[in-house]
Coordinates of C-alpha atoms in Angstrom, one line a residue:
G268 CA -41.5 -70.8 14.1
I269 CA -38.9 -72.3 16.3
V270 CA -36.0 -70.4 15.2
T271 CA -34.6 -67.4 17.2
R272 CA -35.5 -64.1 15.8
V273 CA -32.5 -62.2 16.3
C274 CA -29.5 -63.1 14.2
W275 CA -27.2 -60.0 14.8
G276 CA -26.5 -58.4 18.2
R277 CA -24.5 -58.7 21.3
F278 CA -23.0 -62.1 22.1
Q279 CA -23.0 -61.1 25.7
A280 CA -26.3 -59.1 25.5
Q281 CA -27.3 -58.3 29.1
G282 CA -30.3 -60.1 30.6
G283 CA -31.7 -63.5 31.9
S284 CA -31.1 -65.9 34.7
G285 CA -29.7 -69.5 35.1
A286 CA -33.2 -70.8 36.2
G287 CA -35.9 -72.3 33.9
S288 CA -37.1 -75.1 31.9
W289 CA -35.3 -76.4 28.8
R290 CA -37.9 -74.7 26.3
R291 CA -38.2 -71.9 24.0
V292 CA -40.4 -69.1 24.0
H293 CA -42.3 -69.3 20.3
H294 CA -43.9 -65.8 19.9
L295 CA -43.0 -64.7 16.7
S296 CA -45.0 -61.9 14.8
S297 CA -44.2 -60.9 11.1
Q298 CA -42.5 -57.9 12.5
D299 CA -40.2 -60.3 14.5
E300 CA -39.4 -62.4 11.7
A301 CA -38.1 -59.5 9.5
L302 CA -35.3 -58.9 12.3
L303 CA -34.0 -62.2 11.4
R304 CA -32.2 -60.4 8.7
P305 CA -30.8 -57.1 9.7
P306 CA -31.4 -54.0 7.6
D307 CA -28.6 -53.4 5.2
G308 CA -27.9 -50.0 6.5
H309 CA -27.3 -51.2 10.0
F310 CA -24.7 -53.8 9.1
K311 CA -21.5 -52.0 10.1
E312 CA -23.0 -51.5 13.4
L313 CA -24.0 -55.0 13.9
E314 CA -20.7 -56.1 12.5
S315 CA -18.9 -53.7 15.0
I316 CA -21.1 -55.0 18.0
A317 CA -20.0 -58.6 17.0
G318 CA -16.3 -57.7 16.8
Q319 CA -16.5 -55.8 20.2
N320 CA -17.9 -59.0 22.0
L321 CA -15.7 -61.5 20.7
G322 CA -12.6 -59.3 21.2
G323 CA -13.4 -56.8 24.2
D324 CA -12.9 -57.1 27.7
Q325 CA -15.9 -59.5 27.9
A326 CA -14.9 -61.5 24.9
A327 CA -16.0 -65.2 24.7
E328 CA -13.6 -67.8 25.6
F329 CA -14.9 -70.6 23.6
V330 CA -17.5 -70.6 21.0
A331 CA -19.8 -73.7 20.3
V332 CA -21.3 -74.1 17.0
D333 CA -24.0 -76.2 15.3
L334 CA -25.5 -76.8 11.9
E335 CA -28.9 -77.7 10.6
L336 CA -28.5 -79.0 7.1
T337 CA -30.6 -79.9 4.0
G338 CA -29.0 -83.3 4.0
L339 CA -25.9 -85.5 5.1
H340 CA -25.0 -88.1 2.7
V341 CA -25.2 -88.6 -0.9
K342 CA -25.0 -92.2 -0.1
S343 CA -25.2 -93.5 3.6
E344 CA -22.8 -96.2 4.2
R345 CA -20.0 -97.5 6.6
F346 CA -16.4 -96.1 5.8
I347 CA -13.1 -98.2 6.1
G348 CA -10.3 -95.7 6.3
I349 CA -10.2 -92.1 7.0
D350 CA -9.7 -91.1 3.4
R351 CA -12.8 -92.8 2.3
C352 CA -14.9 -91.3 5.1
Y353 CA -13.6 -87.9 4.2
G354 CA -14.2 -88.2 0.6
A355 CA -17.7 -89.2 1.1
H356 CA -18.5 -86.5 3.4
R357 CA -16.8 -83.9 1.3
D358 CA -19.2 -85.1 -1.3
G359 CA -22.2 -84.5 0.9
A360 CA -20.7 -81.0 1.9
K361 CA -20.6 -80.1 -1.7
T362 CA -24.0 -81.4 -2.3
F363 CA -26.0 -80.0 0.6
L364 CA -26.2 -76.7 2.5
P365 CA -26.6 -75.5 6.1
V366 CA -29.9 -73.9 6.5
Q367 CA -29.2 -72.6 10.2
V368 CA -26.2 -71.9 12.1
G369 CA -26.3 -71.9 15.8
I370 CA -23.5 -70.2 18.0
C371 CA -23.0 -70.0 21.5
A372 CA -20.6 -67.7 23.1
A373 CA -19.1 -68.8 26.6
R374 CA -17.0 -67.0 29.1
R375 CA -16.3 -67.0 32.8
D376 CA -17.3 -64.4 35.3
P377 CA -14.1 -63.6 37.1
T378 CA -15.8 -61.8 39.8
R379 CA -17.9 -64.8 40.8
S380 CA -15.5 -67.6 41.1
S381 CA -15.8 -70.0 44.1
P382 CA -13.0 -70.8 46.9
N383 CA -13.2 -74.4 45.8
G384 CA -12.2 -74.1 42.3
G385 CA -15.5 -73.5 40.6
C386 CA -16.7 -70.6 38.5
H387 CA -19.8 -68.9 37.1
W388 CA -20.3 -69.3 33.3
I389 CA -22.3 -67.0 31.2
F390 CA -23.7 -68.2 27.7
S391 CA -24.9 -66.2 25.0
P392 CA -26.7 -68.2 22.3
F393 CA -28.3 -67.2 19.0
S394 CA -29.4 -68.8 15.7
L395 CA -28.9 -67.4 12.2
Y396 CA -30.9 -68.4 9.2
V397 CA -28.7 -68.8 6.3
F398 CA -30.0 -68.9 2.8
P399 CA -28.0 -68.6 -0.7
R400 CA -28.5 -65.1 -2.0
D401 CA -27.5 -64.4 -5.4
A402 CA -24.7 -62.0 -4.8
A403 CA -23.8 -60.1 -8.0
G404 CA -25.7 -62.5 -10.2
S405 CA -23.8 -65.4 -8.9
E406 CA -26.8 -68.3 -8.8
R407 CA -26.2 -71.1 -6.4
H408 CA -27.5 -74.6 -6.6
F409 CA -28.1 -77.2 -3.9
S410 CA -29.9 -80.4 -3.2
V411 CA -32.1 -81.2 -0.4
A412 CA -32.9 -84.6 1.2
A413 CA -36.7 -85.6 1.4
A414 CA -36.1 -87.1 4.8
T415 CA -34.1 -84.1 6.4
L416 CA -37.0 -81.7 5.3
L417 CA -39.4 -84.0 7.2
F418 CA -37.0 -84.0 9.9
L419 CA -36.5 -80.2 10.0
D420 CA -40.4 -79.7 9.7
N421 CA -41.1 -82.1 12.5
N422 CA -38.8 -80.1 14.7
G423 CA -40.5 -76.6 14.1
F424 CA -38.4 -75.3 11.4
D425 CA -39.9 -72.3 9.5
F426 CA -39.1 -72.8 6.0
N427 CA -40.8 -69.3 5.0
A428 CA -38.7 -67.2 7.2
W429 CA -35.6 -69.2 6.2
V430 CA -36.1 -68.1 2.5
R431 CA -37.3 -64.7 3.0
N432 CA -34.9 -63.6 5.8
G433 CA -32.0 -66.1 5.9
L434 CA -28.6 -64.3 5.4
G435 CA -26.4 -64.8 2.5
W436 CA -22.6 -65.0 2.3
L437 CA -19.5 -64.4 0.3
R438 CA -16.4 -66.7 0.4
P439 CA -13.1 -64.9 0.8
T440 CA -12.1 -65.6 -2.7
E441 CA -15.5 -64.0 -3.9
E442 CA -15.2 -61.1 -1.5
E443 CA -11.8 -60.4 -2.9
E444 CA -12.8 -60.7 -6.4
R445 CA -15.6 -58.3 -5.9
R446 CA -13.6 -55.7 -4.0
R447 CA -10.8 -55.8 -6.4
G448 CA -13.2 -55.3 -9.5
V449 CA -14.7 -52.3 -7.5
Q450 CA -11.2 -50.9 -6.4
Q451 CA -10.2 -51.1 -10.3
R452 CA -13.1 -48.9 -11.1
I453 CA -12.5 -46.4 -8.2
D454 CA -8.7 -46.2 -9.4
E455 CA -9.8 -45.4 -12.9
V456 CA -12.2 -42.8 -11.9
M457 CA -9.6 -41.1 -9.8
R458 CA -7.2 -41.2 -12.8
L459 CA -9.9 -39.4 -14.9
K460 CA -10.6 -36.9 -12.4
Q461 CA -6.9 -35.8 -12.1
S462 CA -6.6 -35.8 -15.9
A463 CA -9.7 -33.8 -16.1
A464 CA -8.5 -31.3 -13.6
A465 CA -5.3 -30.8 -15.3
S466 CA -6.1 -30.5 -19.0
V467 CA -9.7 -29.1 -19.2
P468 CA -10.1 -25.3 -18.8
A469 CA -12.8 -24.0 -16.6
S470 CA -16.0 -23.4 -18.3
D471 CA -17.7 -19.9 -18.4
G472 CA -20.8 -21.3 -17.8
T473 CA -22.4 -20.4 -21.1
G474 CA -23.4 -22.6 -23.9
G475 CA -22.0 -22.3 -27.5
D476 CA -24.0 -22.4 -30.6
S477 CA -25.7 -25.7 -30.9
T478 CA -28.6 -26.9 -32.9
P479 CA -31.3 -28.8 -30.9
I480 CA -31.7 -32.7 -32.0
D481 CA -34.8 -33.2 -33.8
I482 CA -37.2 -35.9 -32.0
P483 CA -40.1 -37.3 -33.4
N484 CA -43.3 -36.4 -31.7
G485 CA -44.2 -39.0 -29.1
V486 CA -43.6 -40.0 -25.2
D487 CA -39.9 -39.8 -25.7
R488 CA -40.2 -36.1 -27.0
A489 CA -42.4 -35.1 -24.2
V490 CA -39.9 -36.5 -21.6
V491 CA -36.5 -34.9 -23.4
D492 CA -38.7 -31.5 -23.6
A493 CA -39.5 -31.6 -20.0
A494 CA -36.1 -32.3 -19.2
R495 CA -34.8 -29.4 -21.4
A496 CA -36.9 -26.9 -19.7
E497 CA -35.6 -28.4 -16.1
I498 CA -32.0 -28.0 -17.2
R499 CA -32.6 -24.1 -18.6
T500 CA -34.4 -23.3 -15.3
W501 CA -31.5 -25.0 -13.3
L502 CA -29.1 -23.3 -15.2
A503 CA -30.3 -20.0 -14.6
S504 CA -30.3 -20.5 -10.9
A505 CA -27.4 -19.9 -8.5
T506 CA -27.4 -23.1 -7.1
R507 CA -24.2 -25.7 -7.2
A508 CA -26.3 -28.8 -6.3
P509 CA -26.7 -31.2 -9.3
L510 CA -30.1 -31.5 -11.0
E511 CA -31.7 -35.0 -10.5
I512 CA -34.5 -35.8 -12.9
P513 CA -36.2 -39.3 -12.1
M514 CA -36.0 -41.3 -15.4
E515 CA -36.7 -45.1 -15.2
N516 CA -36.6 -45.7 -18.9
A517 CA -33.0 -46.5 -20.0
F518 CA -33.5 -45.4 -23.5
Q519 CA -34.8 -42.0 -22.4
R520 CA -31.4 -41.6 -20.4
L521 CA -29.3 -42.6 -23.0
L522 CA -31.2 -40.0 -25.5
M523 CA -30.8 -37.3 -22.9
H524 CA -27.1 -37.8 -22.5
T525 CA -27.0 -37.2 -26.2
V526 CA -29.1 -34.1 -26.2
I527 CA -27.0 -32.8 -23.1
A528 CA -23.7 -33.2 -25.0
Q529 CA -25.2 -31.5 -28.1
E530 CA -27.3 -28.7 -26.5
F531 CA -25.6 -28.1 -23.2
P532 CA -21.9 -28.6 -23.7
Q533 CA -21.0 -26.7 -20.5
V534 CA -22.5 -29.3 -18.3
Y535 CA -22.3 -32.8 -17.6
S536 CA -24.7 -35.6 -17.1
H537 CA -24.4 -39.1 -15.4
S538 CA -27.0 -42.0 -14.7
S539 CA -27.4 -42.6 -11.1
R540 CA -29.4 -44.8 -8.7
R541 CA -31.0 -44.0 -5.4
G542 CA -32.4 -47.2 -3.9
G543 CA -34.7 -48.8 -6.5
E544 CA -35.4 -45.6 -8.3
R545 CA -32.9 -44.4 -11.4
F546 CA -32.0 -40.9 -12.1
L547 CA -30.5 -38.7 -14.7
C548 CA -28.1 -36.4 -12.9
V549 CA -26.7 -33.1 -14.4
Y550 CA -23.7 -31.5 -13.1
K551 CA -22.0 -27.9 -13.8
S552 CA -18.5 -29.2 -13.6
Q553 CA -16.9 -32.5 -14.5
A554 CA -15.4 -33.0 -11.0
E555 CA -18.9 -33.4 -9.7
V556 CA -19.5 -36.1 -11.9
Y557 CA -16.4 -38.1 -10.8
N558 CA -17.4 -37.4 -7.2
E559 CA -20.7 -38.9 -8.0
Q560 CA -19.2 -41.8 -9.4
L561 CA -16.7 -42.4 -6.5
S562 CA -19.6 -42.0 -4.1
A563 CA -21.5 -44.7 -5.9
L564 CA -18.6 -47.0 -5.9
E565 CA -17.8 -46.4 -2.1
Q566 CA -21.5 -47.5 -1.5
E567 CA -20.9 -50.5 -3.6
M568 CA -17.6 -51.5 -1.4
E569 CA -20.1 -51.1 1.9
T570 CA -22.5 -53.4 -0.1
I571 CA -19.9 -56.0 -0.3
D572 CA -19.5 -55.9 3.6
V573 CA -23.2 -56.7 4.0
E574 CA -23.1 -59.5 1.2
V575 CA -20.1 -61.2 3.3
G576 CA -23.1 -62.1 5.7
V577 CA -22.8 -65.0 8.0
R578 CA -19.0 -65.4 7.4
S579 CA -18.3 -62.2 9.3
I580 CA -19.2 -63.7 12.6
L581 CA -17.1 -66.8 11.9
D582 CA -14.1 -64.5 10.8
E583 CA -14.5 -62.8 14.3
I584 CA -14.1 -66.0 16.0
T585 CA -10.9 -66.8 13.9
R586 CA -9.2 -63.3 14.6
G587 CA -10.1 -63.7 18.3
S588 CA -8.3 -67.5 18.2
K589 CA -11.4 -68.5 20.1
P590 CA -11.6 -72.6 20.6
L591 CA -14.6 -73.8 18.5
V592 CA -16.6 -76.6 20.0
G593 CA -18.9 -79.1 18.6
H594 CA -20.8 -82.2 19.4
N595 CA -20.4 -85.0 16.8
C596 CA -19.1 -82.1 14.6
F597 CA -17.2 -83.5 11.7
Y598 CA -20.0 -82.8 9.2
D599 CA -20.4 -79.3 10.8
F600 CA -16.9 -78.3 10.3
L601 CA -16.8 -79.7 6.6
H602 CA -20.1 -77.8 5.9
L603 CA -18.6 -74.6 7.5
Y604 CA -15.6 -74.7 5.3
Q605 CA -17.3 -75.7 2.1
T606 CA -20.0 -73.1 2.5
F607 CA -18.4 -70.1 4.0
Y608 CA -14.5 -70.3 2.9
A609 CA -13.6 -72.6 -0.1
D610 CA -14.2 -75.8 -1.9
L611 CA -13.1 -78.6 0.3
P612 CA -9.7 -80.0 -0.9
D613 CA -9.2 -83.6 -2.3
S614 CA -7.3 -84.8 0.5
I615 CA -7.9 -84.8 4.2
H616 CA -4.4 -83.9 4.9
E617 CA -4.9 -80.6 2.6
F618 CA -8.0 -80.0 4.6
K619 CA -6.3 -80.3 7.9
A620 CA -3.7 -77.9 7.0
A621 CA -6.4 -75.4 5.7
W622 CA -8.7 -75.7 8.7
L623 CA -5.9 -75.2 11.3
Q624 CA -5.5 -71.6 9.6
L625 CA -9.0 -70.9 10.6
F626 CA -9.6 -72.7 14.0
P627 CA -6.3 -74.0 15.4
Q628 CA -8.0 -75.3 18.7
T629 CA -11.3 -77.3 18.3
L630 CA -13.2 -79.9 20.7
D631 CA -15.7 -82.4 20.0
T632 CA -17.7 -83.2 23.3
K633 CA -18.9 -86.5 22.0
Y634 CA -15.3 -87.6 21.4
L635 CA -14.5 -86.2 25.0
A636 CA -17.4 -88.3 26.7
E637 CA -16.4 -91.4 24.8
A638 CA -12.6 -91.4 24.8
H639 CA -11.3 -89.4 27.6
E640 CA -10.0 -91.6 30.4
L641 CA -11.7 -89.7 33.2
L642 CA -15.1 -89.4 31.3
V643 CA -15.4 -92.8 29.7
S644 CA -16.2 -94.5 33.0
L645 CA -19.2 -92.5 33.4
Q646 CA -20.8 -94.4 30.5
P647 CA -22.7 -91.3 29.3
P648 CA -25.3 -91.5 26.7
A649 CA -24.7 -90.9 23.0
T650 CA -27.2 -88.0 22.2
L651 CA -26.4 -84.4 23.0
K652 CA -29.7 -83.9 25.0
G653 CA -29.1 -87.2 26.7
L654 CA -25.6 -86.2 27.3
C655 CA -26.5 -82.7 28.7
D656 CA -28.9 -84.1 31.2
F657 CA -26.6 -86.9 32.3
M658 CA -23.6 -84.6 32.9
A659 CA -25.9 -82.1 35.0
Q660 CA -27.3 -84.9 37.1
A661 CA -23.8 -86.5 37.5
A662 CA -22.4 -83.1 38.6
S663 CA -25.3 -82.7 41.2
T664 CA -24.9 -86.1 42.8
T665 CA -21.1 -86.3 43.0
Q666 CA -20.3 -82.7 43.8
G667 CA -18.5 -81.9 47.0
T668 CA -16.8 -85.7 47.2
P669 CA -12.9 -85.8 47.0
G670 CA -11.9 -85.8 43.4
G671 CA -15.6 -85.1 42.3
P672 CA -16.6 -82.4 39.7
L673 CA -15.6 -78.8 40.5
P674 CA -18.8 -76.3 41.2
V675 CA -20.2 -74.6 38.3
T676 CA -23.1 -72.2 38.0
F677 CA -24.7 -70.8 34.8
E678 CA -26.3 -67.8 33.3
V679 CA -27.9 -67.6 30.0
N680 CA -27.8 -64.0 28.6
S681 CA -30.2 -64.3 25.7
L682 CA -30.3 -61.4 23.2
P683 CA -33.0 -58.8 23.5
G684 CA -36.4 -60.1 22.4
V685 CA -35.6 -63.8 22.5
E686 CA -35.2 -66.3 25.4
Y687 CA -33.1 -69.2 25.7
R688 CA -33.3 -71.3 29.1
L689 CA -31.2 -73.9 30.8
P690 CA -32.9 -77.6 30.7
F691 CA -34.8 -78.8 33.5
Q692 CA -31.9 -81.1 34.8
V693 CA -29.1 -78.5 34.5
A694 CA -31.4 -75.6 36.2
S695 CA -32.2 -78.0 39.0
A696 CA -28.5 -78.9 39.5
E697 CA -27.4 -75.5 39.1
A698 CA -29.9 -74.3 41.6
S699 CA -28.7 -76.8 44.2
V700 CA -25.1 -75.7 43.8
A701 CA -25.9 -72.0 44.0
A702 CA -27.8 -72.7 47.1
S703 CA -24.5 -74.3 48.7
E704 CA -22.2 -71.4 47.4
P705 CA -21.7 -68.0 49.1
R706 CA -23.7 -65.3 47.4
P707 CA -21.1 -63.2 45.4
T708 CA -21.2 -59.5 45.9
G709 CA -22.6 -57.1 43.2
G710 CA -26.0 -58.9 42.6
E711 CA -27.1 -62.4 41.5
T712 CA -28.1 -61.7 37.9
L713 CA -27.3 -58.9 35.3
A714 CA -29.9 -56.3 34.5
V715 CA -32.0 -56.7 31.4
T716 CA -30.9 -53.9 29.1
P717 CA -31.8 -53.8 25.5
A718 CA -28.8 -53.1 23.1
A719 CA -28.6 -49.7 21.6
G720 CA -28.7 -49.2 17.7
P721 CA -30.9 -51.4 15.4
T722 CA -31.5 -54.1 18.1
A723 CA -33.1 -51.5 20.5
A724 CA -36.5 -52.0 18.9
L725 CA -36.7 -55.4 20.2
A726 CA -38.4 -56.1 23.5
A727 CA -36.1 -57.2 26.5
A728 CA -36.2 -60.8 27.6
T729 CA -37.7 -61.5 30.9
A730 CA -36.6 -64.5 32.8
P731 CA -38.9 -66.5 35.1
T732 CA -38.4 -66.4 38.8
T733 CA -39.5 -70.1 39.3
T734 CA -38.5 -73.1 37.9
P735 CA -41.1 -75.2 35.9
S736 CA -41.8 -78.8 36.7
A737 CA -40.4 -81.5 34.3
S738 CA -43.7 -82.0 33.0
E739 CA -43.6 -78.6 31.5
E740 CA -40.4 -79.0 29.9
T741 CA -40.5 -78.8 26.1
D742 CA -37.5 -80.5 24.1
S743 CA -36.3 -78.1 21.5
S744 CA -33.5 -80.0 20.4
H745 CA -32.4 -79.7 16.6
E746 CA -32.8 -75.8 16.9
A747 CA -29.1 -74.9 16.0
G748 CA -28.6 -72.2 18.7
Y749 CA -30.0 -74.5 21.4
D750 CA -28.0 -77.1 20.3
A751 CA -25.0 -74.9 20.6
L752 CA -26.0 -73.9 24.2
M753 CA -26.3 -77.6 25.1
T754 CA -23.0 -78.3 23.6
S755 CA -21.6 -75.3 25.7
V756 CA -23.1 -76.8 28.8
V757 CA -21.9 -80.3 28.4
L758 CA -18.2 -78.8 27.8
V759 CA -18.2 -77.0 31.0
H760 CA -19.6 -79.9 33.0
Q761 CA -16.9 -82.2 31.2
L762 CA -14.1 -79.7 32.2
G763 CA -15.4 -79.7 35.7
Q764 CA -15.1 -83.6 36.0
I765 CA -11.7 -83.6 34.4
L766 CA -10.2 -80.8 36.5
G767 CA -11.9 -81.8 39.6
K768 CA -10.3 -85.4 39.5
K769 CA -6.9 -83.5 38.8
L770 CA -7.4 -81.3 41.7
A771 CA -6.9 -78.2 39.4
P772 CA -9.2 -75.2 39.6
L773 CA -11.1 -74.1 36.6
G774 CA -9.8 -70.6 37.0
Q775 CA -6.1 -72.1 36.0
L776 CA -7.6 -73.2 32.4
D777 CA -6.6 -70.8 29.5
F778 CA -8.7 -70.8 26.8
G779 CA -6.4 -68.4 24.7
S780 CA -4.2 -69.3 21.8
L781 CA -1.8 -71.8 21.7
R782 CA 1.4 -70.9 23.9
R783 CA 4.3 -72.2 25.9
S784 CA 3.8 -71.9 29.8
S785 CA 6.6 -71.1 32.0
P786 CA 7.4 -73.4 35.0
D787 CA 6.1 -70.7 37.5
D788 CA 2.8 -69.9 35.5
M789 CA 0.0 -71.7 37.2
R790 CA -2.3 -71.3 34.1
R791 CA -2.6 -74.4 31.7
S792 CA -3.5 -74.1 28.2
L793 CA -6.6 -76.3 26.7
S794 CA -3.8 -78.4 24.9
E795 CA -2.0 -79.0 28.2
A796 CA -5.2 -79.6 30.2
L797 CA -6.7 -82.0 27.3
P798 CA -3.6 -83.1 25.3
L799 CA -5.1 -86.2 23.7
S800 CA -8.5 -84.4 23.0
V801 CA -8.0 -81.2 21.6
N802 CA -8.5 -81.4 17.6
R803 CA -9.7 -85.1 18.0
I804 CA -13.1 -85.2 16.1
R805 CA -15.3 -88.3 16.3
L806 CA -16.3 -90.0 13.0
V807 CA -19.6 -91.7 12.6
R808 CA -20.0 -95.1 10.9
A809 CA -16.3 -95.1 10.0
Q810 CA -13.3 -97.4 11.2
P811 CA -11.1 -95.7 12.5
N812 CA -13.7 -93.5 14.3
V813 CA -11.7 -90.5 15.0
V814 CA -9.7 -87.9 13.2
N815 CA -6.8 -85.9 14.4
L816 CA -7.1 -82.5 12.8
S817 CA -3.8 -81.2 14.1
G818 CA -1.6 -84.1 13.3
R819 CA -1.1 -87.8 12.1
D820 CA -3.9 -90.1 12.6
E821 CA -2.9 -92.6 15.2
A822 CA -5.2 -95.4 14.0
D823 CA -3.2 -98.6 12.8
M824 CA -5.1 -100.6 10.2
S825 CA -3.2 -103.4 10.6
R826 CA -4.9 -104.0 13.8
H827 CA -8.4 -104.1 12.1
F828 CA -10.0 -107.5 11.1
L829 CA -13.1 -108.0 9.2
M830 CA -15.3 -110.9 10.9
S831 CA -18.1 -111.6 8.4
G832 CA -20.8 -114.3 7.7
Y833 CA -21.6 -115.2 11.3
P834 CA -24.8 -116.2 12.4
P835 CA -27.4 -113.0 13.0
S836 CA -28.2 -114.3 16.3
W837 CA -24.7 -114.0 17.7
K838 CA -24.6 -110.8 20.3
K839 CA -21.5 -109.1 21.6
W840 CA -20.7 -111.8 24.3
D841 CA -20.7 -114.4 21.5
L842 CA -18.2 -112.5 19.4
M843 CA -16.1 -111.8 22.4
K844 CA -15.9 -115.3 23.6
V845 CA -14.4 -116.4 20.3
W846 CA -11.2 -114.3 21.0
S847 CA -11.0 -115.3 24.5
P848 CA -8.6 -114.6 26.4
L849 CA -7.8 -111.6 24.0
W850 CA -9.8 -108.2 25.0
V851 CA -10.7 -107.0 21.4
G852 CA -12.8 -103.9 20.4
L853 CA -15.8 -104.4 18.2
S854 CA -17.2 -102.0 15.5
Y855 CA -20.5 -103.5 13.9
V856 CA -21.3 -103.5 10.1
D857 CA -24.6 -105.4 10.0
D858 CA -26.0 -108.3 11.8
T859 CA -23.5 -110.7 10.4
S860 CA -20.2 -108.6 10.1
C861 CA -17.9 -106.5 12.3
W862 CA -14.6 -105.1 12.5
V863 CA -12.6 -106.6 15.3
I864 CA -10.0 -104.3 16.6
A865 CA -6.8 -105.6 18.5
R866 CA -5.3 -103.5 21.1
N867 CA -1.5 -103.9 20.1
E868 CA 0.4 -105.7 17.4
A869 CA 1.0 -108.9 19.5
D870 CA -2.9 -109.1 20.2
A871 CA -3.2 -109.0 16.2
M872 CA -0.8 -111.8 15.7
A873 CA -2.6 -113.8 18.4
L874 CA -5.9 -113.2 16.9
Q875 CA -4.7 -114.5 13.7
K876 CA -3.5 -117.6 15.4
I877 CA -6.9 -118.2 17.2
Y878 CA -8.6 -118.1 13.9
K879 CA -6.3 -120.7 12.3
M880 CA -6.9 -123.0 15.3
I881 CA -10.5 -123.0 14.7
E882 CA -11.2 -126.2 12.7
E883 CA -14.6 -125.2 11.2
P884 CA -15.3 -121.5 11.7
Q885 CA -18.7 -120.3 11.5
F886 CA -17.4 -117.0 9.9
R887 CA -14.8 -115.7 7.9
L888 CA -11.8 -113.4 9.0
C889 CA -9.7 -111.2 6.8
T890 CA -7.3 -108.3 7.3
Y891 CA -7.9 -104.8 6.4
E892 CA -5.2 -104.9 3.6
E893 CA -7.2 -108.2 2.2
H894 CA -10.6 -106.5 2.5
R895 CA -9.2 -103.5 0.4
A896 CA -7.7 -105.6 -2.1
I897 CA -11.0 -107.3 -2.6
Q898 CA -12.9 -103.9 -2.7
D899 CA -10.4 -102.4 -5.3
K900 CA -10.4 -105.6 -7.7
P901 CA -12.0 -104.8 -10.9
G902 CA -14.9 -106.7 -12.2
P903 CA -17.3 -108.9 -10.5
R904 CA -16.7 -109.8 -6.9
A905 CA -18.2 -111.1 -3.8
D906 CA -18.6 -108.1 -1.3
T907 CA -16.9 -108.9 2.0
L908 CA -18.6 -105.7 3.5
S909 CA -22.2 -104.8 3.1
G910 CA -22.5 -101.2 1.4
Q911 CA -19.1 -101.0 0.3

């Protein structure tokens, strides 16, 4: 399968180098696949490793995320108005599920900054299979889209590994409910233990006169007689350890509790489980029974830690106030919230408030590429893979020019036993930059060192010493960790372009939590460096096509006009000529309709005047409000917008 085989471990696991082609190593054995889901006994250690690397001295400065899903839309259509767009995507997030979560932690190496404002970046990508495990009997249901399954299969997704090894999760309310229930039982046992210690006199170790219970001949009597003999032998010994008798049959355990109460009143019994095996446990004091029950409940509480699963990694990102980065990521963010946190609220305003409590700083590299004033002139491609290659090539060809991009170098620290490599274009550009930069002290790459603990059994990744040719490159897009790595590369190049034009070194950029900087502080927060980009997320097939997660959406729908019914042969130039000399934006609906967006209120008024001046127009024009009135009118109507 194409998915990485390590789900848990160091975000900054040591090893790897910046050279290599954009391809993955696909050697997975059945033993490797088992490592996709960590053993329950190692969960605490793995969670500690994650917390250390997100909150320690080598913590990530931003975290890129990407999701692969079982489907996108319940109904594919174009959306007019952010509320309608959000409502449709909310329905999709409630219907489909993530099958894979890709995360890439990114940080700068302060010891390897360059004198001309550049720096060295360390990326640590990995993927998680996620599967809805039935925690505490809560069965989960979800839908799949046939086209999406074919898409995943064509991109090498391993469905068997997903089902067998995928990590489950608990939402915060589910976790709290589970913990509250266990804690109530712990409190009750503690109360009973204290009451028993205060009221029950110590046993003298001898049994009183008791009449044996008459049990008919058969299997049950044979089991009871054998247990009686074991209890008598145990009582005659000097041991204080409890007696554990394997007994899988629930009726036989219940019968033995009755026998012990009648025939051995000086001891106490309790049913217990060890792994998948059931036992009848006998104790010489009541306090031992309560201690055993408390121990079992504490283990149950630790099991909840395991069941939290994938969300524990996301919680570490939240606790560390890390900026969350995606590419065309509105779907991803809605699915993250719906799957791992809570049902999406009815209104987008409620969602914004809830989301900002978790992730106060987010960036969309697609929106940056298409909207930032210092990047839009580059006219970058729309796809993530195309954008990644384009930004790397642009950096290599314009670096060193006045106002050009800042020099950046990369290093991919894959987890032990799995390899991610930089794309051919990025690796080539990085190599040319590294050749022109002075060599830093302390070595060019980090040593490959397997992590201690449960990940130590994995083979350490080895990095190639040569850069394969472009013909050897294998595109592994749509593997979630791989896409998260590409998103990280894109953002670093975008920041290099922006700060290079502003003549500001990358070292002054502070990815920390939102703050106010003093006048003499040279550092600038992410929101100060990108004031019109932080928390702006691109919307697909929607008008307006951006949502502001941290404030009021700026789009003024009074400047939107639906132009419909024009000849399908008309191209963009034909549409623009109609409204000349005005400069308008176009958002296509289909071959015969589009939205025309005026730049300001004055242009909106002028646009309507132009339409009225056309004697026999070959199209219809209506305002956004007129379009909404037609859409909301009950009964038969002539749709002005296909698919609405």
